[in-house]
Coordinates of C-alpha atoms in Angstrom, one line a residue:
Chain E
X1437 CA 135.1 101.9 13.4
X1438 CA 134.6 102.9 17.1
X1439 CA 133.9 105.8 16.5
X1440 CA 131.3 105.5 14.0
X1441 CA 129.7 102.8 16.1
X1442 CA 129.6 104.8 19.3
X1443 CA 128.2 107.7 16.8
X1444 CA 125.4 105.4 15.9
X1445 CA 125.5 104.5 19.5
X1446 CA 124.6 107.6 20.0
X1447 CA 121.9 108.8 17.9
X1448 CA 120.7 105.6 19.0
X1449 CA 119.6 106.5 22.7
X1450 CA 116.8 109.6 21.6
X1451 CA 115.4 107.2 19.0
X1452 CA 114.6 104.7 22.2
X1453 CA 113.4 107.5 24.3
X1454 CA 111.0 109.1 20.8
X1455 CA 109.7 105.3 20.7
X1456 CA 109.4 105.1 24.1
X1457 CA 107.2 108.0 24.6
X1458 CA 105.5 107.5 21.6
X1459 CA 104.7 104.2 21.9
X1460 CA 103.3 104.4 25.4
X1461 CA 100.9 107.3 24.5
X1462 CA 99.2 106.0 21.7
X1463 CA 95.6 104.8 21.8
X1464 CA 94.9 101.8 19.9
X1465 CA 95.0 98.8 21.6
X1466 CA 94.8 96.6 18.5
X1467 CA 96.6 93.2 18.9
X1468 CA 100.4 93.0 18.4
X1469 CA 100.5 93.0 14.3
X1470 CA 97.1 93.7 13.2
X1471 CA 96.8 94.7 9.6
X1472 CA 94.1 97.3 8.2
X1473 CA 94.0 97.4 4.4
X1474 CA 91.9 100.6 3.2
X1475 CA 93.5 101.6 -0.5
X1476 CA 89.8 101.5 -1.6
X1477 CA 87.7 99.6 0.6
X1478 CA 86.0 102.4 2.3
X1479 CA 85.9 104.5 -0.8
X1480 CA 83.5 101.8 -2.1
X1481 CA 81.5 101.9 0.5
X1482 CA 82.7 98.6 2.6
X1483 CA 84.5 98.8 6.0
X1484 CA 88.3 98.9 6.5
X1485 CA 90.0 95.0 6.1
X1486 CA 91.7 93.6 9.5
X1487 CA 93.9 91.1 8.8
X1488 CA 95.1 89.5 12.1
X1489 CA 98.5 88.0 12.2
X1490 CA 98.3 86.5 15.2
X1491 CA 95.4 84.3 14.3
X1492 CA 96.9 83.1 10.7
X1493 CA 100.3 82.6 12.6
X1494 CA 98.7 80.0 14.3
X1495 CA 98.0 78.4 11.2
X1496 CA 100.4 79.1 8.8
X1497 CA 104.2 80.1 8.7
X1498 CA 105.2 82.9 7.4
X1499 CA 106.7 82.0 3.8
X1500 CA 103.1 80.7 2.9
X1501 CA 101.9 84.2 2.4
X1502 CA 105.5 86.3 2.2
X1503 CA 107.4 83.5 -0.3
X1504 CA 104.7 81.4 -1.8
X1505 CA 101.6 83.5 -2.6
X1506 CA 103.7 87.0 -2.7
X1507 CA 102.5 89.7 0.0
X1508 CA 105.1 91.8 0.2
X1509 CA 106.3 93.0 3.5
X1510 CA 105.2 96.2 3.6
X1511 CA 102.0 97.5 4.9
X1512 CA 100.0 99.0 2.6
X1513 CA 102.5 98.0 -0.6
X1514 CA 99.9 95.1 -1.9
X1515 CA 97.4 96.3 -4.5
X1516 CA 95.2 93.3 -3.3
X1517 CA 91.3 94.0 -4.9
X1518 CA 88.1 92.2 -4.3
X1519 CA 88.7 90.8 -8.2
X1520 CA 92.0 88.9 -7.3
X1521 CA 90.1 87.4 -4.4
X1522 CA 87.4 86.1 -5.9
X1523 CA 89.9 84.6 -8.5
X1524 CA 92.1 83.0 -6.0
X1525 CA 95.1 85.3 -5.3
X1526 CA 96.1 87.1 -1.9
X1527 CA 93.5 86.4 0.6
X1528 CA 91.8 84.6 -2.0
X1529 CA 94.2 81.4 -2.4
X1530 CA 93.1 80.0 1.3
X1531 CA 89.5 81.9 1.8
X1532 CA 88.0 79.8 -1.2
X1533 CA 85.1 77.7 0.4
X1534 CA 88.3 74.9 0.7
X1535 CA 91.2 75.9 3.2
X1536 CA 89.2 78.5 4.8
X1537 CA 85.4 80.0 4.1
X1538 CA 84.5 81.8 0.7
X1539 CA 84.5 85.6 -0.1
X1540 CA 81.1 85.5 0.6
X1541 CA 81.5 86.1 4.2
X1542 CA 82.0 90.0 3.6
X1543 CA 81.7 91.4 7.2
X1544 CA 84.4 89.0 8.4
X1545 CA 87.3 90.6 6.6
X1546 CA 85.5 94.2 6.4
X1547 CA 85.3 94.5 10.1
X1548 CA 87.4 97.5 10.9
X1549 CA 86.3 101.0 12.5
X1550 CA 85.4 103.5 9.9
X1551 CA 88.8 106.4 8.7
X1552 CA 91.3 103.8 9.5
X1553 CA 94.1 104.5 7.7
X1554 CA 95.9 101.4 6.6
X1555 CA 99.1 100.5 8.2
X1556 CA 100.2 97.7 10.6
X1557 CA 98.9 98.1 14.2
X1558 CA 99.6 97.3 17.7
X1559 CA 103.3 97.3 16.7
X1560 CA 106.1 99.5 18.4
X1561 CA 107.5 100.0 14.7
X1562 CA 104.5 102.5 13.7
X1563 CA 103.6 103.3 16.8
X1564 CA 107.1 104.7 17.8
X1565 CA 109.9 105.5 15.2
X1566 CA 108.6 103.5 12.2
X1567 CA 108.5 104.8 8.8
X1568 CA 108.7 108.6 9.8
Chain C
X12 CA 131.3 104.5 30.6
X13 CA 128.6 106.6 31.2
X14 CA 126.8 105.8 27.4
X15 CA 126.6 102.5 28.1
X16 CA 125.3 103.7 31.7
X17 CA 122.6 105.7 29.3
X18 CA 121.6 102.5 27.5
X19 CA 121.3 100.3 30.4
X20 CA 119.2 102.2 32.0
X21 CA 117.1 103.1 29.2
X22 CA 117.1 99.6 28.4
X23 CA 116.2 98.2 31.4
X24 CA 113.1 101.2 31.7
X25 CA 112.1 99.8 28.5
X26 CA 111.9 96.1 29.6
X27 CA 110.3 96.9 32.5
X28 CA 107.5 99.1 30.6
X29 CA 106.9 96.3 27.7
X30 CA 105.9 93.5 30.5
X31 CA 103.8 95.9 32.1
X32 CA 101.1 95.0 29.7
X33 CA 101.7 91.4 29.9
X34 CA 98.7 88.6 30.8
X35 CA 96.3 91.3 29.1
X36 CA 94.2 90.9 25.7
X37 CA 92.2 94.1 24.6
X38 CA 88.5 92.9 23.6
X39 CA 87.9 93.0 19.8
X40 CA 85.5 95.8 20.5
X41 CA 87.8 97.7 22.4
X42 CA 91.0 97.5 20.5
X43 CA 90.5 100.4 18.6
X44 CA 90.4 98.9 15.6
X45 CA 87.6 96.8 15.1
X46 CA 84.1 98.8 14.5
X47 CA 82.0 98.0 18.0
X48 CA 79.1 98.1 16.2
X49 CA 79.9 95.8 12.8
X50 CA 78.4 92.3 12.4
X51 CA 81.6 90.8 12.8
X52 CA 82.3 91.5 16.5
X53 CA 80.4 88.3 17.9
X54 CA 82.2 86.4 15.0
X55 CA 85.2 86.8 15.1
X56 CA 87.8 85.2 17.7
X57 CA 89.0 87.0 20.7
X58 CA 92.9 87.3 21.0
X59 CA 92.9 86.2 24.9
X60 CA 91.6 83.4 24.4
X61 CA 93.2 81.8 21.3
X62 CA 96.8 83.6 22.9
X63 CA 96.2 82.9 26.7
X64 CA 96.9 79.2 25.4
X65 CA 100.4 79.3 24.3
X66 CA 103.5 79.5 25.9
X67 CA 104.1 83.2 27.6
X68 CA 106.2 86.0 26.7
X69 CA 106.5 89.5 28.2
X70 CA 106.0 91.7 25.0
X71 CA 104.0 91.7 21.5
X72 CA 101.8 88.9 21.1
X73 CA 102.7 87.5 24.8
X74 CA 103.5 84.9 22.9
X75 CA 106.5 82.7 22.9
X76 CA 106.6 81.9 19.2
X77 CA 109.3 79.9 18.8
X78 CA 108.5 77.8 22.1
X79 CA 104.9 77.7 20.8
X80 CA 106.2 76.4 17.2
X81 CA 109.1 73.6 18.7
X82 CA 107.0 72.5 21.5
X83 CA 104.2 71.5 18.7
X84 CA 101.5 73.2 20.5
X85 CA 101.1 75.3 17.3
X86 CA 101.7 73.6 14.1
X87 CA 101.1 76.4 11.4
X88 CA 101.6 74.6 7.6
X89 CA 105.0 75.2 5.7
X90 CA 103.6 75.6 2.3
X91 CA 99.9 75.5 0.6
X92 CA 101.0 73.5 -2.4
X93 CA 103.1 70.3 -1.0
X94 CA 105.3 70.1 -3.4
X95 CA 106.7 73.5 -2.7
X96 CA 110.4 72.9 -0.5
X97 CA 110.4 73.7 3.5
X98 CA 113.9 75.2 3.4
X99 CA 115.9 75.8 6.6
X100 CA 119.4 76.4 7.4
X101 CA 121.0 75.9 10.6
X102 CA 123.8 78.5 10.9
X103 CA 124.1 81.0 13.8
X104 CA 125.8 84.4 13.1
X105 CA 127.3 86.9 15.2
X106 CA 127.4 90.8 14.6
X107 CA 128.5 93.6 17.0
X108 CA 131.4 91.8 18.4
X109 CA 132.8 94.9 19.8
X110 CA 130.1 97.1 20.7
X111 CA 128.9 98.6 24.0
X112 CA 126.1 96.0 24.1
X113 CA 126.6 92.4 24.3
X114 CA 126.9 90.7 20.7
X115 CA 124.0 89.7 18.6
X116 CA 123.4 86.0 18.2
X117 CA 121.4 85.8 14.6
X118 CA 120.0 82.2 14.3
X119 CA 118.8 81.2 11.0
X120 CA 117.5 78.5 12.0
X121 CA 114.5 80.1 14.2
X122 CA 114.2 82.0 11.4
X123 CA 114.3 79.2 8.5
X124 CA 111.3 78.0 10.7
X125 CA 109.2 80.3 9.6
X126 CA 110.6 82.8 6.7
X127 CA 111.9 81.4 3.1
X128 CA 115.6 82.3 2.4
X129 CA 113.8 85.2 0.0
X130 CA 112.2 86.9 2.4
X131 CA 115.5 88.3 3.6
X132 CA 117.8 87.4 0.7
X133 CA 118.7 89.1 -1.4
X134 CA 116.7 92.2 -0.4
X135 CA 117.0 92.9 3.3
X136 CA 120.3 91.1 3.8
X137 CA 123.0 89.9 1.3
X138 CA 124.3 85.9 2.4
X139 CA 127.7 87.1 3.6
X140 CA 128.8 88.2 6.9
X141 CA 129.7 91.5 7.0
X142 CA 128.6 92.9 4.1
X143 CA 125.4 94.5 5.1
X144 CA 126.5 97.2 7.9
X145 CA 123.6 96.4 10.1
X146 CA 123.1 99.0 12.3
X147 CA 120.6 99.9 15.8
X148 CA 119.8 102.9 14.1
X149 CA 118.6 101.2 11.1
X150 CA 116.9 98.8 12.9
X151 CA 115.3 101.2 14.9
X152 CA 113.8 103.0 11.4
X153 CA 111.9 99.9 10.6
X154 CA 115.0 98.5 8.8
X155 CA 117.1 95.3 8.1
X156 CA 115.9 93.0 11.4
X157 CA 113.6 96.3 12.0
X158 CA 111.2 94.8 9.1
X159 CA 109.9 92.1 10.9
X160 CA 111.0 93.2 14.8
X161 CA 108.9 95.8 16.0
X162 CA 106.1 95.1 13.7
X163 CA 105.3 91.2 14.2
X164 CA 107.8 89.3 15.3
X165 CA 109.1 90.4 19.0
X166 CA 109.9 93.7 19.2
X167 CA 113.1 95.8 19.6
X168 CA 112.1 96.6 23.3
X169 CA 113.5 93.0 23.9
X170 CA 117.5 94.2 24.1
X171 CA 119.0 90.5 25.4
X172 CA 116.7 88.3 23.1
X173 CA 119.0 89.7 20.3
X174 CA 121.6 91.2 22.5
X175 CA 122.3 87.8 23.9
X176 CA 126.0 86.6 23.9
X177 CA 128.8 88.5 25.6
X178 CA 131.5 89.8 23.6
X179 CA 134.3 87.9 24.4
X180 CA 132.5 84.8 23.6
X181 CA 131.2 85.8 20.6
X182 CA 135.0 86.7 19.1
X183 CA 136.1 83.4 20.4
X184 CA 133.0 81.7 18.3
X185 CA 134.1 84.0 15.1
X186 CA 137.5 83.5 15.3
X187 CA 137.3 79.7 15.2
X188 CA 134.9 79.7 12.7
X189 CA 137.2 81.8 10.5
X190 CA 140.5 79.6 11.5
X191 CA 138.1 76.3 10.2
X192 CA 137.1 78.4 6.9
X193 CA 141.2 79.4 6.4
X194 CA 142.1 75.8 6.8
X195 CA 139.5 74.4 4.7
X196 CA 140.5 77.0 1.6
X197 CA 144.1 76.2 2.4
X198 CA 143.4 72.7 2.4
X199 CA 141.0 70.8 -1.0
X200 CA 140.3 74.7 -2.0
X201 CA 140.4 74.3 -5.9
X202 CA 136.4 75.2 -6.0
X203 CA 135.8 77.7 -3.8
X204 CA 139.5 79.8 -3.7
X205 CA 139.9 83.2 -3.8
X206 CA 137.0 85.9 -2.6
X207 CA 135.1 83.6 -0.8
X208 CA 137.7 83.4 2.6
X209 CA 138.7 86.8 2.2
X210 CA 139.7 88.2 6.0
X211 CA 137.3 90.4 7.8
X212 CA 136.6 93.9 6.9
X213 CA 137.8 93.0 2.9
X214 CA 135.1 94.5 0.5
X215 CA 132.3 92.1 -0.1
X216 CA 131.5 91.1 -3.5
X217 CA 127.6 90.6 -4.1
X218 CA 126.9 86.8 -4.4
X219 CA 124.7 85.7 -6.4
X220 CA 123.0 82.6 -4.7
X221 CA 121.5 82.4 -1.5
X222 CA 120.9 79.0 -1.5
X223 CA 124.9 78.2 -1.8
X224 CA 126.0 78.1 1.9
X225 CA 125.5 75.8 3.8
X226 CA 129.1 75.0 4.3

């Protein structure tokens, strides 16, 4: 038991410094949580999707979108398409002309900087350690 | 020690270095992420200013969530159909009792605030103590409380916010909590005998409810 913990204890410390370093060198200075979705976006010619969480957090808790309407936590992991917006699923259940403006509004969501590959931003997670 | 000498320090460099950036919003058309040149960038809402507006923290957002949520400055909606159920459980756990750090104070409650049971039960966590081996190194690979720390809720650079209850306190908490969950089995136990009050460190059998608790 101790030993095994101080073990873990151990690999522990160059996993801090590797997300220390890393995390302090990297560029973007996207807001804490920011969310680019670019499965096929930018292969059809539209911009890269940001999806703040900040700004919906303000608004909504989190089991509206990870419980009730099923985004799975995982950047990247939802197959979300233009189709299942316009019918009312994933961004579509609240950005329906009702709780919050239509699909219509294109550059809103496809507002991000051209290559982005998607992932979570602004986070220590990707930015350090993360997924490797 | 001098490991724990390590990890203080390294902690405490770490601190220091996420509240560096604190009281500072990048500019939508400087964040790296947003194209300076797409239609959207007069649109859209700056950070700062929605942010500079709720309570303070030192690291991600520089937000104080949970202060922001219980103080009723923010008040995000539970569910988008009403009749869907607001569930919340208030039940604190403790891990790393004995480790070179202080213990871990795991509030569900904070957590019920925001999250549904499901979004850590059953697949991050199964709703028995002990029978996840939750690790730091785990954690640190975007794991277990590694999910959601480090990617939007407050990250792992924030030791004590997690790290928040010293040891012997924390075996004191567990130890009565287990003597009331002995006596309670010894006691009316016809129902729930057996597996469920089996002592610390016994293999955990998976239940299968997480909603079946709140005892």
């Amino acid at each position: 038991m101790t030993g095994s913990a101080s073990l873990r204890a151990a690999l522990a410390v160059p996993l801090l410094a590797i997300a220390l370093t890393v995390g302090l060198s990297a560029e973007s200075r996207a807001e804490y949580a920011d969310v680019v979705l670019n499965r096929n976006a930018e292969k059809e010619g539209m911009r890269p999707v940001v999806f703040p969480h900040w700004f919906h957090r303000i608004r909504f808790r989190c089991k509206v979108c990870h419980a009730e309407l099923g985004f799975k936590m995982r950047a990247g992991s939802n197959l979300v398409t233009m189709g299942d917006i316009i019918d009312g699923r994933f961004c579509g259940a609240c950005h329906n002309g009702q709780i919050a403006w239509a699909p219509e509004n294109c550059d809103l969501c496809h507002s991000g900087k051209p290559g982005l590959p998607p992932g979570i931003f602004g986070g220590h997670e990707t930015n350090g350690p993360g997924i490797w | 020690m001098s490991l724990r000498r390590i990890l203080t320090t390294l902690a405490v460099s770490l601190l220091s270095s996420a509240t560096a950036w604190s009281g500072e919003w990048a500019k939508l058309s400087e964040d790296g992420v947003h194209d300076p040149r797409g239609p959207a960038i007069g649109l859209l809402q700056q950070p700062g200013d929605a942010l500079s507006n709720l309570p303070g923290d030192g690291a991600g957002n520089q937000v104080h969530w949970i202060k922001a949520l219980r103080s009723g400055v923010i008040r995000p909606r539970p569910n988008i159909d009403p009749a869907r159920e607001d569930r919340r459980l208030d039940k604190d756990i403790y891990l790393d009792l004995y480790g070179s750090m202080p213990s871990v104070r795991f509030p569900h409650l904070a957590h019920t605030e925001w999250l549904d049971c499901t979004n850590c039960h059953d697949q991050l966590f199964l709703p028995k103590r002990g029978a996840n081996g939750i690790s730091m190194f785990l954690i640190l690979q975007g794991q277990q409380c590694g999910v959601c720390h480090g990617a939007v809720a407050f990250p792992l650079t924030e030791c004590s916010r997690c790290h928040s209850v010293r040891n012997h306190i924390a075996q004191r908490i567990v130890a009565e909590l287990e003597a009331e969950e002995a006596r309670k089995a010894a006691g009316g136990g016809s129902k729930e005998a057996g597996s469920a009050d089996a002592p610390r460190g016994a293999p955990a059998k998976p239940p299968k409810d997480a909603r079946g608790g709140a005892r």
